[in-house]
Short mmCIF file of C-alpha atoms in Angstrom, two decimals:
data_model
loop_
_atom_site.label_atom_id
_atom_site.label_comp_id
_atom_site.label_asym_id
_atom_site.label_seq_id
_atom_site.Cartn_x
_atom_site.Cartn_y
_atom_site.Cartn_z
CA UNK A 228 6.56 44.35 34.01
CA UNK A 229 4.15 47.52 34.14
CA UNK A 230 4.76 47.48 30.34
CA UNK A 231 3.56 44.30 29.75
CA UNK A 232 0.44 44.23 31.83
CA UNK A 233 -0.36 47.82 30.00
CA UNK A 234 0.38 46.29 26.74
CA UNK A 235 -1.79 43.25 27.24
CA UNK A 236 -5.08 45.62 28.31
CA UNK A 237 -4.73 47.96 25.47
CA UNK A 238 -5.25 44.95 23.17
CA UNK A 239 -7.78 43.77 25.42
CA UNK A 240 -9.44 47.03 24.63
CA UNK A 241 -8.93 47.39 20.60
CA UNK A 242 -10.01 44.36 20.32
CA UNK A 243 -13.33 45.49 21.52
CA UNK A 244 -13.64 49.05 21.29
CA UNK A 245 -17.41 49.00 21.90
CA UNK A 246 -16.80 47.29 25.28
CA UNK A 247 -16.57 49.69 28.14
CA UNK A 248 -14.26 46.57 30.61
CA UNK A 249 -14.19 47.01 34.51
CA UNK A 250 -11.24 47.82 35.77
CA UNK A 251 -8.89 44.40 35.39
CA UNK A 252 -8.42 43.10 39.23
CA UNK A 253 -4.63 42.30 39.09
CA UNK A 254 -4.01 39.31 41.78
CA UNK A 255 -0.27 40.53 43.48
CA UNK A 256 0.65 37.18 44.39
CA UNK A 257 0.26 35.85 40.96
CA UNK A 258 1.74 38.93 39.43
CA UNK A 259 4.76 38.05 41.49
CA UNK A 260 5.24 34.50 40.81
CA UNK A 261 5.42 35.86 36.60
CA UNK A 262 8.01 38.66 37.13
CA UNK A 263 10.15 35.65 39.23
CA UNK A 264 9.23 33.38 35.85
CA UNK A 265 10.41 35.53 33.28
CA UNK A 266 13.72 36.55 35.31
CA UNK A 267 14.57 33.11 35.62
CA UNK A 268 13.64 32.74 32.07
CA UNK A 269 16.13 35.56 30.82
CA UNK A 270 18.71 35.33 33.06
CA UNK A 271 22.37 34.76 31.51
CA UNK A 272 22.99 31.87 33.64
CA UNK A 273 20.88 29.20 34.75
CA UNK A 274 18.57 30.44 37.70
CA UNK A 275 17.92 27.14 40.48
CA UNK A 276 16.02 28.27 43.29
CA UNK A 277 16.05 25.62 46.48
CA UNK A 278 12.68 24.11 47.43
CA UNK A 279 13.82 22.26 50.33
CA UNK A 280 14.75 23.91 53.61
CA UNK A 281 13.63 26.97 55.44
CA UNK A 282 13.49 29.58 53.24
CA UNK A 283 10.64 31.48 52.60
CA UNK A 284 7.67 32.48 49.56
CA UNK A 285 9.76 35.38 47.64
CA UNK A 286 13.18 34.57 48.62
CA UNK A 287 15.66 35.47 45.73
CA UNK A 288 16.51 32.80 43.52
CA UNK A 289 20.38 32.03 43.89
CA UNK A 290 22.70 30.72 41.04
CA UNK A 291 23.53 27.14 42.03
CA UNK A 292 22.11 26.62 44.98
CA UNK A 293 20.61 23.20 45.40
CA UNK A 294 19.02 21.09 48.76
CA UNK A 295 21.32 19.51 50.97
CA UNK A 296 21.43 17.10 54.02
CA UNK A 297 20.89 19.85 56.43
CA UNK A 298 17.57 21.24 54.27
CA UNK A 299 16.03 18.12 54.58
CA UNK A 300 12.18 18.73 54.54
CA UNK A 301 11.00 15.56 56.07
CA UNK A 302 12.54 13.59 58.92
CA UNK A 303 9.96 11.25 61.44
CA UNK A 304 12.48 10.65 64.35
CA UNK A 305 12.93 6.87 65.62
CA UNK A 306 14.66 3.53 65.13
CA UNK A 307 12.39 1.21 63.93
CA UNK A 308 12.79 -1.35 61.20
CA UNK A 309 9.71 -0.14 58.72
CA UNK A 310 8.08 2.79 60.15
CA UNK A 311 10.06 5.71 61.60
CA UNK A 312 13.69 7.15 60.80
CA UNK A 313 12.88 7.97 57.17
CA UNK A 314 14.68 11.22 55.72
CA UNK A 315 13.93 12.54 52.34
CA UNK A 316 15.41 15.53 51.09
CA UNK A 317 16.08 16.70 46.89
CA UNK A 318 19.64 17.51 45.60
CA UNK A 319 19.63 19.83 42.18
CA UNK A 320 23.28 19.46 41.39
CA UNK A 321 24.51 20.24 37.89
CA UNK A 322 25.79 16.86 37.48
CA UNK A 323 23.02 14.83 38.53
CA UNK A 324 19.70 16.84 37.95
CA UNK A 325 16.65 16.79 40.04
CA UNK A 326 17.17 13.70 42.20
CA UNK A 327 15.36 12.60 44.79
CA UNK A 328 16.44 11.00 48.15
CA UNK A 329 15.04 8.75 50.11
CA UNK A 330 17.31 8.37 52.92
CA UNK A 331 16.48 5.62 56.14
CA UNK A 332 17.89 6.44 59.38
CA UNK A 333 17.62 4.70 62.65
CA UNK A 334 18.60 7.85 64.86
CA UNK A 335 15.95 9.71 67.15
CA UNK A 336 17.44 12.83 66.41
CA UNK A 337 17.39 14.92 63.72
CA UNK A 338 19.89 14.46 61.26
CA UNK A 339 21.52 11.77 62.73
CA UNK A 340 22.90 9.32 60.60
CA UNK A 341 22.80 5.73 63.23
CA UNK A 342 23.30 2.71 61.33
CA UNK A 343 20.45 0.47 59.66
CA UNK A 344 20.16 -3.08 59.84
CA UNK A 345 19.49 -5.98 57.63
CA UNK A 346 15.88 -6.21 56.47
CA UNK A 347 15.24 -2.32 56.91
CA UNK A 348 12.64 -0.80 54.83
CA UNK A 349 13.59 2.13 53.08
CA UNK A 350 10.45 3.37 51.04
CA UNK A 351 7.47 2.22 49.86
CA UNK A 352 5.56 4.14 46.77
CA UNK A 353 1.71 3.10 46.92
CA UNK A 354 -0.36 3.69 43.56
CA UNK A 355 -4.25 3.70 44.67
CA UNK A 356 -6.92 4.25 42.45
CA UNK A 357 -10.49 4.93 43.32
CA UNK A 358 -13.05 1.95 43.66
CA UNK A 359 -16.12 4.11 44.46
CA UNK A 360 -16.33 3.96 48.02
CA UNK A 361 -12.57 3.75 48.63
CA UNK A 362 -9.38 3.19 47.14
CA UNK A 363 -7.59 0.17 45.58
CA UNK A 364 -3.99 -1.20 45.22
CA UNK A 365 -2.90 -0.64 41.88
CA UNK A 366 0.71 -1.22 42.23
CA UNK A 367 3.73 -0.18 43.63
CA UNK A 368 7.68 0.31 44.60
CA UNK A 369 9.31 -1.18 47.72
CA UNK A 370 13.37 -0.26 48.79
CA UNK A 371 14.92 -2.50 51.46
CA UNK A 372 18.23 -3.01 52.74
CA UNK A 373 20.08 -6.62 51.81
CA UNK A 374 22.54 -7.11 53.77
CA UNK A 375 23.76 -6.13 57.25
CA UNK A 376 27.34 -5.68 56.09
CA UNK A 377 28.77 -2.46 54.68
CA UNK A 378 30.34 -0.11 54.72
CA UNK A 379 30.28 4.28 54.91
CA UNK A 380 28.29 5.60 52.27
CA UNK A 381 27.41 2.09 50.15
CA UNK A 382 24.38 -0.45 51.60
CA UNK A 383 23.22 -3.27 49.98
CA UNK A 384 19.92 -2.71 48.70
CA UNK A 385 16.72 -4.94 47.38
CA UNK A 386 13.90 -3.62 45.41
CA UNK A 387 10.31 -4.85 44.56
CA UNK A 388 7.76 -3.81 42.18
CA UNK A 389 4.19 -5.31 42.49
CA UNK A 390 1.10 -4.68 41.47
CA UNK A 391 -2.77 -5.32 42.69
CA UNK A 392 -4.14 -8.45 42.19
CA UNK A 393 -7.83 -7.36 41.51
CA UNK A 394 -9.22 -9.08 44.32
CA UNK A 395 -9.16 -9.05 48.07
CA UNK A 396 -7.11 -11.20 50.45
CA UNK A 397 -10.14 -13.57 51.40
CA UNK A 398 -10.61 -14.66 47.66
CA UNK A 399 -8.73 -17.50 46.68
CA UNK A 400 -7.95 -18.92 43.36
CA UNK A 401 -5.54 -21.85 41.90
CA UNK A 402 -2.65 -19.92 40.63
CA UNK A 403 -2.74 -17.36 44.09
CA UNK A 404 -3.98 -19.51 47.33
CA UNK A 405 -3.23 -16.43 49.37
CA UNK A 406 -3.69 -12.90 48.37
CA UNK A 407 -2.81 -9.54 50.16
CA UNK A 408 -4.16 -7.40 47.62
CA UNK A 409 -0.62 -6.81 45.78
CA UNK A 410 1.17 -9.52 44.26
CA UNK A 411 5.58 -9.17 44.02
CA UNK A 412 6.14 -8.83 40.31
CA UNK A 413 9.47 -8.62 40.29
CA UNK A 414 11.77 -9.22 43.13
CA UNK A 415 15.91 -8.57 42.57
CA UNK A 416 18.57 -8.74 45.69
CA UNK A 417 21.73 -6.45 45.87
CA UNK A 418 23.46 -8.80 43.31
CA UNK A 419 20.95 -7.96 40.78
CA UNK A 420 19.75 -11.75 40.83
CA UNK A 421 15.63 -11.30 39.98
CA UNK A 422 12.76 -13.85 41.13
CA UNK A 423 10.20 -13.42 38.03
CA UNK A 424 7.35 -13.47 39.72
CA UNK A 425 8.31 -12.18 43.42
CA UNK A 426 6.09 -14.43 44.48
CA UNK A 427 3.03 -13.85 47.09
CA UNK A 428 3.81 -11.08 49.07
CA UNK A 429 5.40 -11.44 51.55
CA UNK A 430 6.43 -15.11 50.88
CA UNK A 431 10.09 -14.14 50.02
CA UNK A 432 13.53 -15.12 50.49
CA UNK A 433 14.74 -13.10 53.32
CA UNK A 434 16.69 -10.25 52.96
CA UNK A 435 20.01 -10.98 52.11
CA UNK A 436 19.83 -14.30 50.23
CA UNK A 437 20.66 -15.52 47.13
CA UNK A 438 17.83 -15.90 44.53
CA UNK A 439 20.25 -18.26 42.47
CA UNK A 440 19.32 -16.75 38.90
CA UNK A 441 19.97 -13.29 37.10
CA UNK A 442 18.09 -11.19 34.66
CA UNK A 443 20.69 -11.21 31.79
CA UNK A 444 20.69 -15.10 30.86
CA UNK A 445 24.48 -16.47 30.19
CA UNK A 446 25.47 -14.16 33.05
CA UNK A 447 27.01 -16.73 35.71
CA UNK A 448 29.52 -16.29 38.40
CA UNK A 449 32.14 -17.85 39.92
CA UNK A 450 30.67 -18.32 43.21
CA UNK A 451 28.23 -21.45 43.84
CA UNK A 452 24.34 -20.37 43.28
CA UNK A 453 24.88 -17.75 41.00
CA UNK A 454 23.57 -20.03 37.75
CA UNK A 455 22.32 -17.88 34.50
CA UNK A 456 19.01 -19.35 35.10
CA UNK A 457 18.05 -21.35 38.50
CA UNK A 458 14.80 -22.71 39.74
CA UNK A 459 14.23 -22.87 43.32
CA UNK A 460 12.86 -26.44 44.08
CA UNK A 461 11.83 -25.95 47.36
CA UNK A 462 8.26 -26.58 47.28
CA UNK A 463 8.28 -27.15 43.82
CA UNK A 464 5.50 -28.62 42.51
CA UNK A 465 4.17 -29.53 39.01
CA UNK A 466 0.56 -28.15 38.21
CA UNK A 467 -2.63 -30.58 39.34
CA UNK A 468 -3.23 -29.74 35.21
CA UNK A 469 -1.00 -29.15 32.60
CA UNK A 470 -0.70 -26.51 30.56
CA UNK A 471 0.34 -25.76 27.18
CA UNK A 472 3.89 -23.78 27.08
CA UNK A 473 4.10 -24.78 30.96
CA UNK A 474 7.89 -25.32 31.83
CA UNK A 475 8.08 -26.42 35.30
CA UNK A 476 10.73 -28.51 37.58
CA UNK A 477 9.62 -30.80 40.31
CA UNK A 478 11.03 -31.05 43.95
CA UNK A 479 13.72 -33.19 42.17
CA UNK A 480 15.06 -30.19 40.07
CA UNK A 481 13.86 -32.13 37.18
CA UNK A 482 12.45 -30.46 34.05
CA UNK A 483 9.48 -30.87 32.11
CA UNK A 484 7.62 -28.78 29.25
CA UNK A 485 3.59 -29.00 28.24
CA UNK A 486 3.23 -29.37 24.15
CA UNK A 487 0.43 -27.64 22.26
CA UNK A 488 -1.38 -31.24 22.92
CA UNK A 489 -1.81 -30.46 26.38
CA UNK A 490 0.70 -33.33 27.70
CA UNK A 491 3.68 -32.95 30.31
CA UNK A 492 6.54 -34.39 28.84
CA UNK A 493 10.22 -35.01 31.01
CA UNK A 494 13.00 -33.35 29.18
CA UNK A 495 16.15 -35.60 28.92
CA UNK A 496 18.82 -33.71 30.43
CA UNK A 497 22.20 -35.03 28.40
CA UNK A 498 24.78 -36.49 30.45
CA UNK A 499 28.58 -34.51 30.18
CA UNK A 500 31.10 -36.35 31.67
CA UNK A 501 31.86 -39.70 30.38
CA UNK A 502 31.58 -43.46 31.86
CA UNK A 503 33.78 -46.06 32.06
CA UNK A 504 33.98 -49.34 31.75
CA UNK A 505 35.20 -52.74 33.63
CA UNK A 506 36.19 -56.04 32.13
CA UNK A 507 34.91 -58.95 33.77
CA UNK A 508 35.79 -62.29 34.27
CA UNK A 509 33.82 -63.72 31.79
CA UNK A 510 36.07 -62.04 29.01
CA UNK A 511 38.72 -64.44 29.82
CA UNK A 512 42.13 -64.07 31.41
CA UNK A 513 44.29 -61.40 30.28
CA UNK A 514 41.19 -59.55 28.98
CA UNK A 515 41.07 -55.95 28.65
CA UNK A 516 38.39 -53.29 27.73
CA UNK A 517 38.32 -49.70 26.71
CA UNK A 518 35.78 -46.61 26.27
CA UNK A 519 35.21 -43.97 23.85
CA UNK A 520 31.95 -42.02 24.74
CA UNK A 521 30.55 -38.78 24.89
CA UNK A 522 28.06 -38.79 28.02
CA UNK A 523 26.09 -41.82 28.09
CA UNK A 524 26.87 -42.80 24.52
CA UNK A 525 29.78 -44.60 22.77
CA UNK A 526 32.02 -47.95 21.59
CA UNK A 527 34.04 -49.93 23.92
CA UNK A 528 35.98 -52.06 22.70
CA UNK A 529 36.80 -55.59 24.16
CA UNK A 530 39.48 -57.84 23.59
CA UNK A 531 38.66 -61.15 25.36
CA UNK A 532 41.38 -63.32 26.98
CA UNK A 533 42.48 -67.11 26.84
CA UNK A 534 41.47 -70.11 28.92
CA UNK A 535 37.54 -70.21 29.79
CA UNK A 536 34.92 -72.19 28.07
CA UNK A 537 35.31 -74.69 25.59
CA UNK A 538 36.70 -72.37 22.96
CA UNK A 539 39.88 -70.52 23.21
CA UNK A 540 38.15 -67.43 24.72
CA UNK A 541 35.57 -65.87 26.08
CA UNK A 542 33.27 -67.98 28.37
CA UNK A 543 30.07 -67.69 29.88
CA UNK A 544 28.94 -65.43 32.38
CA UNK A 545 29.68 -61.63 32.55
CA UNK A 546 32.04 -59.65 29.95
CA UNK A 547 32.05 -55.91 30.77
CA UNK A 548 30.34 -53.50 32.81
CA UNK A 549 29.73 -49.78 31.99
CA UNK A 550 29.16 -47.51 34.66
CA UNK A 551 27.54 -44.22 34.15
CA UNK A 552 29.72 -41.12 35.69
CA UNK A 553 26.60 -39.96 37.75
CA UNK A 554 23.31 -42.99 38.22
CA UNK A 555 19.81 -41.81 36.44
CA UNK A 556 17.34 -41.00 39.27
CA UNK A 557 15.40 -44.33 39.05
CA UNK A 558 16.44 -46.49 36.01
CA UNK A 559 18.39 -46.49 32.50
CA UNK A 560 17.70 -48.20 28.95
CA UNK A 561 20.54 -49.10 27.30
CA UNK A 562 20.78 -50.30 23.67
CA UNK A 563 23.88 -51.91 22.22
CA UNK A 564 24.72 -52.63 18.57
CA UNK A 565 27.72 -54.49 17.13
CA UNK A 566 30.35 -51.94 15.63
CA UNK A 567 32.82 -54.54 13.90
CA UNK A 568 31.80 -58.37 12.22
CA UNK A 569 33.12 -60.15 15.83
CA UNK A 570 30.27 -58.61 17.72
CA UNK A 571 27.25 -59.66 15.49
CA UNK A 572 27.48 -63.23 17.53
CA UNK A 573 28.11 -61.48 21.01
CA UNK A 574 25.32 -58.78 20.18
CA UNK A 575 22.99 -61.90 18.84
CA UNK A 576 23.62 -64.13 21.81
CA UNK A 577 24.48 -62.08 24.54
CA UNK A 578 22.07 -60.12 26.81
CA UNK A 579 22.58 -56.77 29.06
CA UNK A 580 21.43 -56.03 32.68
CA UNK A 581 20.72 -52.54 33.53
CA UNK A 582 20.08 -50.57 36.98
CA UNK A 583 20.22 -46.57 37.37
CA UNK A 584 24.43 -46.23 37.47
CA UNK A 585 24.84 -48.41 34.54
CA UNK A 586 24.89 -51.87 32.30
CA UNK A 587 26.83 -55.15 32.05
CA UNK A 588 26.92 -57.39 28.94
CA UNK A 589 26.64 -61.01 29.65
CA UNK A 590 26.73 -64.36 27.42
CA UNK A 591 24.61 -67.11 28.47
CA UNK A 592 25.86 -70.03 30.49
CA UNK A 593 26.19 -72.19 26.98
CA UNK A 594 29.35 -73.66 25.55
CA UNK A 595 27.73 -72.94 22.34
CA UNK A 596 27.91 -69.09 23.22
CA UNK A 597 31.52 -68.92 23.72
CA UNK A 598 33.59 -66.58 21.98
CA UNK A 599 36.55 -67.02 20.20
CA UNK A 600 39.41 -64.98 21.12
CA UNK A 601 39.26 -61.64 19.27
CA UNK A 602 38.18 -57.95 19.69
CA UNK A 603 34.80 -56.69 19.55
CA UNK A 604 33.83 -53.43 19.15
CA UNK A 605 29.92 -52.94 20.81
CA UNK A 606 28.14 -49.47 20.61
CA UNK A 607 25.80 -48.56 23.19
CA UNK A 608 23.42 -45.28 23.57
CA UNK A 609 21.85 -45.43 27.26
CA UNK A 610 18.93 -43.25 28.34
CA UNK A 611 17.36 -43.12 31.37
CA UNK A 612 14.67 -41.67 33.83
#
């Protein structure tokens, strides 16, 4: 080291040979910390030296060593949920780098390890930045436990990331009626499901509870409320206005999407199981009726019986009723066409009646509209709202 430090003022002093320098004031402390540098520097091996604990300034560096449980640097006693029981301590093992721990303890001692409970805040990371007079949120990181089951050495765990809404708590706008000066940004539980925005903080599920949607879409589960993509509906409302490339559900779970134009249209959600259908006594006796369909759409074909109304067939009144596999909320439209030459005179004189769970296909009380015995294949496509 003396070599160095002799080599660095003789340049100092070729450099300017005209000079005539005071004597160079050497600080010992910093002198120190350079020789420890440059032996850590050259060393064969890599050189860790532990910066948690109770060692002191100038303590050798030792090969390996890293901070433990026991070295922890920080530990507020107590066994409340948010504020007190927090441990932190860093770990420099080969395997896993620099990490750092944030550990949450509900003992009053010192390195006690008492169990946590449900709910229990782990850390919070505040970013500030300065307003002029004070400080502002910018943003930050929140760690809480998720569940109150588990077991030695695994915990449940939620985490939050939100960020400052710009403006204090006692200005209110449309999109945020109540602001605390952060806003959730993203909000995911110990099963990795994530609310997009966390909503107003702290107006969240509580801890423990399934968000019913996950980050990676197509995901799914097994288990019920574990959809690729859910909505909550609770308090679901549509916007007073709508707005272009809005997609929104109502209370009702039902889904809607804003155009370019500015207008809220209801999206038609397709129907996957199939109906069925009843023959009625107006298709005569011995009559019988089948479905072939793909959700609310299809043929059924009905071959009418003997002995009703003036012509050997079909009489007046009711034919066949189809019945959806699950009723619209309010109301369906169906439209029927005639799928073989027989059915041009049903679909001509006939009529439908329609509710929400489905349609029936009458002939008018007429002996004119009677039917001759036959089959008659009807199509039908039946929308609703």
């Amino acid at each position: 080291m003396t070599r160095i430090v002799l080599f660095a003022t003789s340049a100092l002093t070729l450099a300017s040979p005209a000079a005539s320098p005071a004597a160079a004031q050497v600080d010992p402390v910093a002198r120190e910390m350079a020789a420890q540098a440059l032996s850590v520097a050259t060393a064969p091996t890599t050189m860790k030296t532990t910066i948690v604990g109770g060692e002191q300034p100038n303590t050798p560096a030792v090969s390996g060593a890293s901070g433990t449980i026991g070295n922890s640097p920080i530990q507020v006693n107590g066994s409340a949920a948010n504020d007190t029981g927090y441990l932190a301590f860093k770990y420099g093992a080969d395997g896993k780098g620099v990490t750092n721990y944030w550990v949450k303890t509900r003992s009053p001692v010192m390195n006690g390890y008492a169990a946590i409970q449900n709910g229990d805040r782990i850390v919070v990371d505040l970013w500030q930045a300065g307003t002029g007079g004070q400080t502002g949120h910018v943003g930050g990181t929140r760690v809480t436990v998720d569940n109150a089951v588990f077991s030695a050495g695994e915990v449940a765990g939620r985490w939050a990331l939100f960020t400052g809404t710009g403006v204090a708590s006692s200005q209110v706008s449309r999109q945020y009626p109540v602001r605390y000066g952060t806003m959730n940004a993203i909000v995911a539980n110990s099963y990795q499901q994530v609310i997009f925005p966390g909503g107003v903080n702290p107006a969240l599920p509580s801890a423990g509870s399934n968000f019913g949607g996950w980050v990676v879409i197509g995901a799914g589960a097994a288990s019920p409320g574990f959809g690729a993509l859910k909505f909550l509906r609770t308090g679901a409302a549509l916007l007073a206005t709508p707005e272009a490339g809005a997609f929104e559900v109502d209370a009702n779970a039902l889904p809607y999407f804003t155009a370019a134009d500015g207008v809220r249209r209801g999206i038609m959600l397709a129907e996957t199981t199939d109906p069925s259908v009843t023959v009625l006594p107006g298709a005569g006796s011995g009559a019988t009726a089948t479905i072939d369909a793909n959700g609310n759409a299809g043929i059924v074909l009905l071959v009418t019986g003997a002995g009703i109304g003036p012509k050997s067939g079909a009489g007046a009144g009711d034919l066949f009723t189809v019945t959806y596999a699950h009723p619209y909320p309010s109301a369906s439209y169906p439209v029927i066409s005639a799928a073989n030459a027989a059915a041009v005179a049903l679909v001509r004189n006939g009529y439908l009646t329609a509710t929400a769970t489905g349609f029936t296909v009458s002939q008018p009380s007429t002996g004119d509209a009677a039917l001759p015995a036959g089959t008659y294949a009807v199509t039908f496509n039946a929308p609703g709202a």
